[in-house]
Amino acid sequence: MPDISSVKASSVMGTYNRFPLSIQRGKGTFVWDTEGKKYLDFTSGIAVCNLGHAPQYVQSKISEQLETLWHCSNLYTIPVQEELAAHLTKRSSADKVFFCNSGAEANEAAIKLARKYANDIKGVQNPVIVTFKQSFHGRTLAALSATGQSKIQKGFAPLLTGFRLLPFNDTGALQELNHDGKTCAVLLEMVQGEGGVIPADPLWIQELARSCKEQGILLMVDEVQTGAGRTGSMFAYEHYGISPDVITMAKGLGSGFPIGAMLAKDEAAKAFEAGSHGSTFGGNPLACTAGLATLQYIEENNLLEHAAEMSSYLQQQLQACLSNAGVHAEIRGKGLLLGIVIEEKAAKIAAEALKHEVLLLTAGPDVVRLLPPLNVSREEIDEFILRFKGILDTALYS
Ligand SMILES: *Cc1c(COP(=O)(O)O)cnc(C)c1O
């Protein structure tokens, strides 16, 4: 982890182990620190700034909305919220959308919907939601109870009951999916992000989806990190040919403006009626404007195709760079959510990257996580590879 001893005393709670860097400004794939030093940003604010920093198109739409209406509450119809919901349902397997402000809240809404559906519609008491080892679903109590990593849960007992953890990508374990007849839903990531950039196995997903369908279990996908084009399709589940009942998203949806969403098919969505759930800020006009502009920009500029192309190019260049450096490392992930597996060295590489004016992330101790914006250029990838050579040299051999 980066050395934070040099950072002066802060009044912000120490919930993050921060890199020794204060960021002042960002444009496209670059950010500048408070001393004016320029960095190549391959983190996109953890998969949030999918169009790069301060994208002009989104900025101009938000500026227009700032002149028009900031907030009015969900007691009234909000035209841009309707428009964003219609866009999301047209682009997904879902029919209805609930808006909130973050990924954890989107998962919280999904968990509540699954329970309400089980209690009120299916008549299942004490329903169970199955989640998976190494998953990450957020930091609220329900979301962390659903999460399959003990480091996220440590110290927060008592956790919520009603969750059962199964191993990820394990077909045999699907025997346990509903052994007591209480399982109302499964919640999983298509590519486990925080857990180490681990893609779901397509055959396993097919099997899981089939079991869910046969047994009336809601298939809920957490696309908080993978949604909004990150993997080269609007949603990562599209790579798997499945039709989820519930989808959660947040990070990339607003290009940096906070927004979350829980999407559901009518069959599940009907469990929520007036008064079932709510959020003061959820679906706020400014946030929905950011969301709609982001989706429009992705589509009008064919950024999904571009991201898929840049993903192949980046993987190919990385592979060459790693083998030239004599490093045997697996590259995994989908689209522009990529992980380089280098045992025990991830933090060292991310720290070393700063000296080469590159921002990089980790995903656990063994994985360097790359999250360039969807509109990253070939030239920027070339620049990254050039610097990555130097980063590897000093991080691995000094
Ligand atoms: C980041 C993340 C969350 C939590 O989102 P927040 O906006 O931080 O609450 C949940 N699920 C996944 C898969 C994530 O990557």
mmCIF file of C-alpha atoms in Angstrom, residues 9 15 50 67 72 82 84 86 91 103-104 114 137 150 177 186 190 204 216 237 242 267-268 281 321 328 334 397:
data_model
loop_
_atom_site.group_PDB
_atom_site.id
_atom_site.type_symbol
_atom_site.label_atom_id
_atom_site.label_comp_id
_atom_site.label_asym_id
_atom_site.label_seq_id
_atom_site.Cartn_x
_atom_site.Cartn_y
_atom_site.Cartn_z
ATOM 1 C CA ALA A 9 -3.106 15.523 8.888
ATOM 2 C CA THR A 15 -11.606 4.941 5.565
ATOM 3 C CA ASN A 50 -16.198 5.871 -18.578
ATOM 4 C CA GLU A 67 -30.357 26.393 -15.622
ATOM 5 C CA CYS A 72 -38.329 18.631 -7.160
ATOM 6 C CA GLU A 82 -38.792 8.990 -17.411
ATOM 7 C CA LEU A 84 -33.572 7.639 -18.776
ATOM 8 C CA ALA A 86 -37.233 4.251 -20.925
ATOM 9 C CA ARG A 91 -31.435 -1.440 -23.748
ATOM 10 C CA GLY A 103 -24.063 0.963 -6.153
ATOM 11 C CA ALA A 104 -24.674 -0.190 -2.587
ATOM 12 C CA ALA A 114 -36.264 -9.983 -3.853
ATOM 13 C CA HIS A 137 -21.782 -5.722 -3.404
ATOM 14 C CA SER A 150 -14.738 -11.525 5.199
ATOM 15 C CA LEU A 177 -28.791 -23.492 -4.753
ATOM 16 C CA VAL A 186 -29.234 -15.119 -6.594
ATOM 17 C CA MET A 190 -20.594 -11.172 -14.347
ATOM 18 C CA TRP A 204 -21.634 -22.156 -15.351
ATOM 19 C CA GLY A 216 -38.633 -19.548 -9.957
ATOM 20 C CA TYR A 237 -24.595 -10.151 -18.996
ATOM 21 C CA ILE A 242 -28.922 -14.588 -20.382
ATOM 22 C CA GLU A 267 -42.892 -9.891 -12.757
ATOM 23 C CA ALA A 268 -40.470 -8.879 -9.972
ATOM 24 C CA PHE A 281 -32.331 12.168 -4.226
ATOM 25 C CA CYS A 321 5.280 -6.161 -22.914
ATOM 26 C CA HIS A 328 4.558 -14.791 -16.954
ATOM 27 C CA LYS A 334 -13.693 -8.388 -20.235
ATOM 28 C CA TYR A 397 13.621 -5.873 -10.250
#
